[in-house]
Amino acid sequence: MVTRLSTKILNICIASICKSKQLDKAETVIVDGIRLGVFPDVVTYNTLIDAYCRFVSFDAGYSVLYRMREAGIIPDVVSYNTLISAAARKCFLSKSLDLFDEMLQRGINPDVWSYNIVMHCLFKIGKPDEANRVFMDIVLGEFRPSPATYNVMINGLCKNGYVNNALSLFRNLQRHGFVPQVLTYNALINGLCKARRMGAARSILREFREMGYEPNAITYTTVMKCCFQCSKFEEGLEILYEMRSKGYTFDGFAYCTVVATLIKTGRIEEANEIIEQMQSNGIEPDLVSYNTLINLYCRQGRLEDALKLLDEIEKEGLECDKYTHTIIIHGLCMAGNFVGAQQHLNYMNTLGFGFNLVAVNCILDGLGKAGHIDHAMRLFEAMEVKDAFTYTILVHNLCRARRFLSASKLLVSCLKCGFKILRSTQRAVIDGLISIGFTNESRKLKSKIRLARFLH
């Protein structure tokens, strides 16, 4: 009785020390305990497995299994569940499945939590049919599915594009007395929003509230983004204001989602108002917020204000990312300051960002739109890396300059490289050739386009 109690106290001490990440100290305590005749048990080692997986590495956690066996302690289902879960957390999904097989081979019977983790891994690696088979094994077998089982299934189905199946399962479970959790609703709402089924997403959101749950910023923002993606801007803003009026959590991410959408749709004044609300509510901007603000200022032609924000970002202890600098370069191009844009691109290189194709494409597009097509051509020739967008930009701008023969040659070159150009751009080149009397060239171009589609 004394030994069991002492081991229990040892385990409490080990758990507390491991939580504070002092694994060396935990090991020392175990050694001291053994000297005093207090021996670790499977719980002790399971605590170590979890701590090593979390704070050192998965391999370090796995090595504890060997130590257990050397000490004459047989690993149990918790030992393997801890390892399987750790592997899944670190995205070692195939390793999780291997561990499940190893557990079976060693005669350790899995529990419902083991199956839940395996389902999660199968969904993550894009094998929903296999995950569904595991689910059916649980339902038809000796285990009783837990709420977590249903949440894994619904979330996995949604993320793999089977939203209708997830919704059907959800309704079927409700009919059998299943009480959905916040995670269940959030998974469904997210899945419906990704499928752009805004009406269904809003319906689930209403049901969510009627169940007495409190939607958080992520829930609301997900539905709000869906509204914006479906061009339902007013409905999206209604959700924003509803969220505020009901006193729900409101963070910088939600503000930035709204501001970014308003900027894209040209509603600059409304974007300014939202920024002012954000600042008046005392929300500290993060890098995403700053990038949104910089984009807003560049769209308004307020380049000095945008550049001042770069200094403010540094004062806040944040680091500008590639996207920040690309926005600035795009803003300079919009203002016609191509020298400044090139200088800023060079400045990016000194910061160690390397080649930025998106930024170079911005300069290329800006030159073309400003009528500097020869300059754009020279830049294009000097580019070592190009993508489909690079070619599309130049072909489109050559058409704008009515240089259809050059556009045609570039289009053919693009197709030979295996890139795809929008059909509308291809049509512009063909129509342009016809308009200047080069009918034969337009027919030849059509044939080359058809051949390229066949080959690629």
Coordinates of C-alpha atoms in Angstrom, one line a residue, residues 29-317:
V29 CA 13.6 12.5 -9.5
I30 CA 12.9 9.0 -11.1
V31 CA 16.4 7.8 -10.3
D32 CA 16.2 9.1 -6.8
G33 CA 12.9 7.4 -6.3
I34 CA 14.3 4.1 -7.5
R35 CA 17.1 4.4 -5.0
L36 CA 14.5 4.9 -2.2
G37 CA 12.6 1.9 -3.4
V38 CA 9.8 3.8 -5.1
F39 CA 9.5 2.4 -8.6
P40 CA 8.0 4.1 -11.7
D41 CA 5.0 2.5 -13.4
V42 CA 3.3 2.8 -16.8
V43 CA 1.8 6.2 -15.8
T44 CA 5.3 7.6 -15.0
Y45 CA 6.6 6.6 -18.4
N46 CA 3.5 7.7 -20.3
T47 CA 4.0 11.2 -18.7
L48 CA 7.6 11.1 -20.0
I49 CA 6.5 10.1 -23.5
D50 CA 4.1 13.0 -23.7
A51 CA 6.7 15.5 -22.3
Y52 CA 9.5 14.4 -24.6
C53 CA 7.1 14.5 -27.7
R54 CA 6.0 18.0 -26.8
F55 CA 9.2 19.6 -25.7
V56 CA 12.0 17.7 -27.3
S57 CA 11.1 15.6 -30.3
F58 CA 8.9 12.7 -31.4
D59 CA 11.9 10.4 -31.6
A60 CA 12.8 11.2 -28.0
G61 CA 9.3 10.3 -26.9
Y62 CA 9.3 7.1 -28.9
S63 CA 12.6 6.1 -27.3
V64 CA 10.9 6.0 -23.9
L65 CA 9.1 2.8 -25.1
Y66 CA 12.4 0.9 -25.1
R67 CA 13.2 2.1 -21.6
M68 CA 9.8 0.9 -20.4
R69 CA 10.4 -2.6 -21.7
E70 CA 14.0 -2.7 -20.2
A71 CA 12.4 -1.8 -16.9
G72 CA 9.9 -4.6 -17.3
I73 CA 6.9 -2.3 -17.8
I74 CA 4.6 -3.1 -20.8
P75 CA 3.4 -0.1 -22.8
D76 CA -0.4 0.3 -22.8
V77 CA -2.9 1.9 -25.1
V78 CA -2.3 5.3 -23.5
S79 CA 1.5 5.0 -24.4
Y80 CA 0.6 4.4 -28.0
N81 CA -2.2 6.9 -28.2
T82 CA 0.2 9.6 -26.8
L83 CA 2.7 8.7 -29.6
I84 CA 0.1 8.5 -32.3
S85 CA -1.3 11.8 -31.3
A86 CA 2.1 13.5 -31.1
A87 CA 3.0 12.2 -34.6
A88 CA -0.3 13.6 -36.0
R89 CA 0.4 17.0 -34.3
K90 CA 3.7 17.1 -36.1
C91 CA 2.1 16.0 -39.4
F92 CA 4.0 12.6 -39.3
L93 CA 0.7 11.2 -40.5
S94 CA 2.1 7.9 -42.0
K95 CA 4.0 7.4 -38.8
S96 CA 0.8 7.7 -36.8
L97 CA -0.7 4.9 -39.0
D98 CA 2.5 2.8 -38.5
L99 CA 2.2 3.2 -34.8
F100 CA -1.4 2.0 -34.8
D101 CA -0.3 -1.1 -36.7
E102 CA 2.6 -1.6 -34.2
M103 CA 0.1 -1.4 -31.3
L104 CA -2.0 -4.1 -32.9
Q105 CA 1.0 -6.3 -33.6
R106 CA 2.0 -6.1 -29.9
G107 CA -1.4 -7.3 -28.8
I108 CA -2.5 -3.9 -27.4
N109 CA -6.2 -3.3 -28.0
P110 CA -7.0 0.2 -29.3
D111 CA -9.7 2.3 -27.7
V112 CA -12.0 4.8 -29.3
W113 CA -9.4 7.6 -28.9
S114 CA -7.0 5.5 -30.9
Y115 CA -9.5 5.2 -33.7
N116 CA -10.3 8.9 -33.6
I117 CA -6.7 9.8 -34.2
V118 CA -6.4 7.3 -37.0
M119 CA -9.5 8.8 -38.7
H120 CA -8.0 12.3 -38.3
C121 CA -4.8 11.1 -40.0
L122 CA -6.6 9.4 -42.9
F123 CA -8.7 12.5 -43.5
K124 CA -5.5 14.7 -43.4
I125 CA -3.8 12.6 -46.0
G126 CA -6.8 12.7 -48.3
K127 CA -8.2 9.2 -47.7
P128 CA -11.9 9.9 -46.6
D129 CA -13.1 6.5 -47.7
E130 CA -10.7 4.7 -45.4
A131 CA -11.5 7.1 -42.6
N132 CA -15.2 6.3 -43.1
R133 CA -14.5 2.6 -42.9
V134 CA -12.8 3.2 -39.5
F135 CA -15.8 5.2 -38.4
M136 CA -18.1 2.3 -39.4
D137 CA -15.9 -0.1 -37.5
I138 CA -16.4 2.0 -34.4
V139 CA -20.2 2.4 -34.9
L140 CA -20.7 -1.3 -35.6
G141 CA -18.1 -2.6 -33.2
E142 CA -17.8 -2.9 -29.4
F143 CA -16.9 0.8 -28.9
R144 CA -19.3 3.6 -28.3
P145 CA -18.4 6.7 -30.4
S146 CA -17.6 9.7 -28.4
P147 CA -18.5 13.3 -29.3
A148 CA -14.9 13.7 -30.5
T149 CA -15.5 10.8 -32.9
Y150 CA -18.4 12.7 -34.5
N151 CA -16.4 15.9 -34.6
V152 CA -13.5 14.3 -36.3
M153 CA -15.8 12.7 -38.9
I154 CA -17.8 15.9 -39.6
N155 CA -14.6 18.1 -39.8
G156 CA -12.8 15.6 -42.0
L157 CA -15.7 15.2 -44.4
C158 CA -16.0 19.0 -44.7
K159 CA -12.3 19.5 -45.3
N160 CA -12.3 16.8 -48.0
G161 CA -15.2 18.4 -49.8
Y162 CA -18.0 16.1 -48.7
V163 CA -20.1 18.9 -47.1
N164 CA -23.4 17.2 -48.0
N165 CA -22.3 14.0 -46.3
A166 CA -21.2 16.0 -43.2
L167 CA -24.5 17.8 -43.1
S168 CA -26.5 14.5 -43.5
L169 CA -24.5 12.9 -40.7
F170 CA -25.0 15.9 -38.5
R171 CA -28.8 15.9 -38.9
N172 CA -28.9 12.1 -38.5
L173 CA -26.9 12.4 -35.2
Q174 CA -29.2 15.1 -34.0
R175 CA -32.3 12.9 -34.5
H176 CA -30.6 10.3 -32.3
G177 CA -30.0 12.7 -29.5
F178 CA -26.5 13.9 -30.3
V179 CA -25.9 17.4 -28.8
P180 CA -23.4 19.2 -31.1
Q181 CA -20.5 21.0 -29.6
V182 CA -19.0 24.4 -30.6
L183 CA -16.3 22.5 -32.6
T184 CA -19.0 20.6 -34.5
Y185 CA -20.8 23.8 -35.5
N186 CA -17.5 25.6 -36.4
A187 CA -16.4 22.6 -38.6
L188 CA -19.8 22.6 -40.5
I189 CA -19.8 26.4 -40.9
N190 CA -16.3 26.4 -42.2
G191 CA -17.0 23.6 -44.6
L192 CA -20.2 25.2 -45.9
C193 CA -18.4 28.5 -46.4
K194 CA -15.6 26.9 -48.4
A195 CA -18.2 25.4 -50.6
R196 CA -19.7 28.9 -50.9
R197 CA -23.0 27.7 -49.5
M198 CA -23.7 31.0 -47.7
G199 CA -27.4 30.4 -47.0
A200 CA -26.7 27.1 -45.3
A201 CA -23.8 28.5 -43.4
R202 CA -26.0 31.4 -42.1
S203 CA -28.7 28.9 -41.2
I204 CA -26.2 26.8 -39.1
L205 CA -25.0 30.0 -37.5
R206 CA -28.5 30.9 -36.4
E207 CA -29.0 27.4 -35.0
F208 CA -25.6 27.7 -33.3
R209 CA -26.9 30.8 -31.4
E210 CA -30.3 29.2 -30.7
M211 CA -28.5 26.3 -28.9
G212 CA -27.1 28.9 -26.5
Y213 CA -23.6 28.8 -27.8
E214 CA -21.6 32.0 -28.2
P215 CA -19.9 32.3 -31.7
N216 CA -16.4 33.5 -31.5
A217 CA -14.4 35.8 -33.8
I218 CA -13.4 32.8 -36.0
T219 CA -17.0 31.7 -36.5
Y220 CA -18.3 35.1 -37.4
T221 CA -15.3 35.9 -39.6
T222 CA -15.6 32.7 -41.5
V223 CA -19.2 33.4 -42.4
M224 CA -18.4 37.1 -43.1
K225 CA -15.6 36.1 -45.6
C226 CA -18.0 33.7 -47.3
C227 CA -20.4 36.6 -47.8
F228 CA -17.7 38.7 -49.3
Q229 CA -16.5 35.9 -51.6
C230 CA -20.1 35.5 -52.8
S231 CA -20.2 39.3 -53.5
K232 CA -22.8 39.6 -50.7
F233 CA -21.0 42.7 -49.3
E234 CA -24.0 44.1 -47.4
E235 CA -24.7 40.8 -45.7
G236 CA -21.1 40.5 -44.8
L237 CA -21.1 43.9 -43.2
E238 CA -24.4 43.1 -41.4
I239 CA -22.6 40.2 -39.7
L240 CA -19.8 42.5 -38.8
Y241 CA -22.2 45.0 -37.1
E242 CA -24.2 42.1 -35.5
M243 CA -21.0 40.8 -34.0
R244 CA -20.3 44.2 -32.5
S245 CA -23.8 44.9 -31.3
K246 CA -24.1 41.6 -29.4
G247 CA -20.8 42.2 -27.7
Y248 CA -19.0 39.2 -29.2
T249 CA -15.3 39.0 -29.3
F250 CA -14.0 41.2 -32.1
D251 CA -10.3 41.0 -33.2
G252 CA -8.0 42.6 -35.7
F253 CA -8.3 39.6 -38.0
A254 CA -12.1 40.3 -38.5
Y255 CA -11.4 44.0 -39.1
C256 CA -8.7 43.2 -41.6
T257 CA -11.0 40.8 -43.5
V258 CA -13.5 43.6 -43.9
V259 CA -11.0 46.3 -44.8
A260 CA -9.3 44.1 -47.4
T261 CA -12.6 43.3 -49.0
L262 CA -13.7 47.0 -49.1
I263 CA -10.4 47.9 -50.7
K264 CA -10.7 45.3 -53.4
T265 CA -14.2 46.5 -54.2
G266 CA -13.1 50.1 -54.4
R267 CA -15.1 51.2 -51.3
I268 CA -12.2 53.2 -49.9
E269 CA -14.2 55.6 -47.6
E270 CA -15.9 52.7 -45.9
A271 CA -12.5 51.0 -45.4
N272 CA -11.2 54.2 -43.8
E273 CA -14.2 54.2 -41.4
I274 CA -13.5 50.6 -40.4
I275 CA -9.8 51.4 -39.8
E276 CA -10.8 54.3 -37.6
Q277 CA -13.2 52.0 -35.6
M278 CA -10.4 49.5 -35.2
Q279 CA -8.0 52.2 -33.9
S280 CA -10.6 53.8 -31.6
N281 CA -11.3 50.3 -30.0
G282 CA -7.7 50.1 -29.1
I283 CA -6.9 47.0 -31.1
E284 CA -3.1 46.7 -31.5
P285 CA -2.3 46.1 -35.2
D286 CA -0.4 43.0 -36.1
L287 CA 1.6 42.6 -39.4
V288 CA -1.6 41.5 -41.3
S289 CA -3.3 44.7 -40.1
Y290 CA -0.3 46.9 -41.1
N291 CA -0.2 45.2 -44.5
T292 CA -3.9 46.0 -45.0
L293 CA -3.4 49.6 -44.0
I294 CA -0.4 50.0 -46.3
N295 CA -2.5 48.5 -49.1
L296 CA -5.3 51.0 -48.3
Y297 CA -2.9 54.0 -48.4
C298 CA -1.3 52.8 -51.6
R299 CA -4.7 52.5 -53.3
Q300 CA -5.4 56.1 -52.2
G301 CA -2.1 57.3 -53.5
R302 CA -0.9 58.1 -50.0
L303 CA 2.6 56.7 -50.5
E304 CA 4.3 58.8 -47.8
D305 CA 1.8 57.5 -45.2
A306 CA 2.4 54.0 -46.4
L307 CA 6.2 54.4 -46.1
K308 CA 5.8 55.8 -42.6
L309 CA 4.0 52.7 -41.6
L310 CA 7.1 50.7 -42.4
D311 CA 9.0 52.6 -39.7
E312 CA 6.0 52.1 -37.3
I313 CA 6.2 48.3 -37.9
E314 CA 9.8 48.3 -36.9
K315 CA 9.1 50.3 -33.8
E316 CA 6.5 47.8 -32.8
G317 CA 9.1 45.1 -33.0

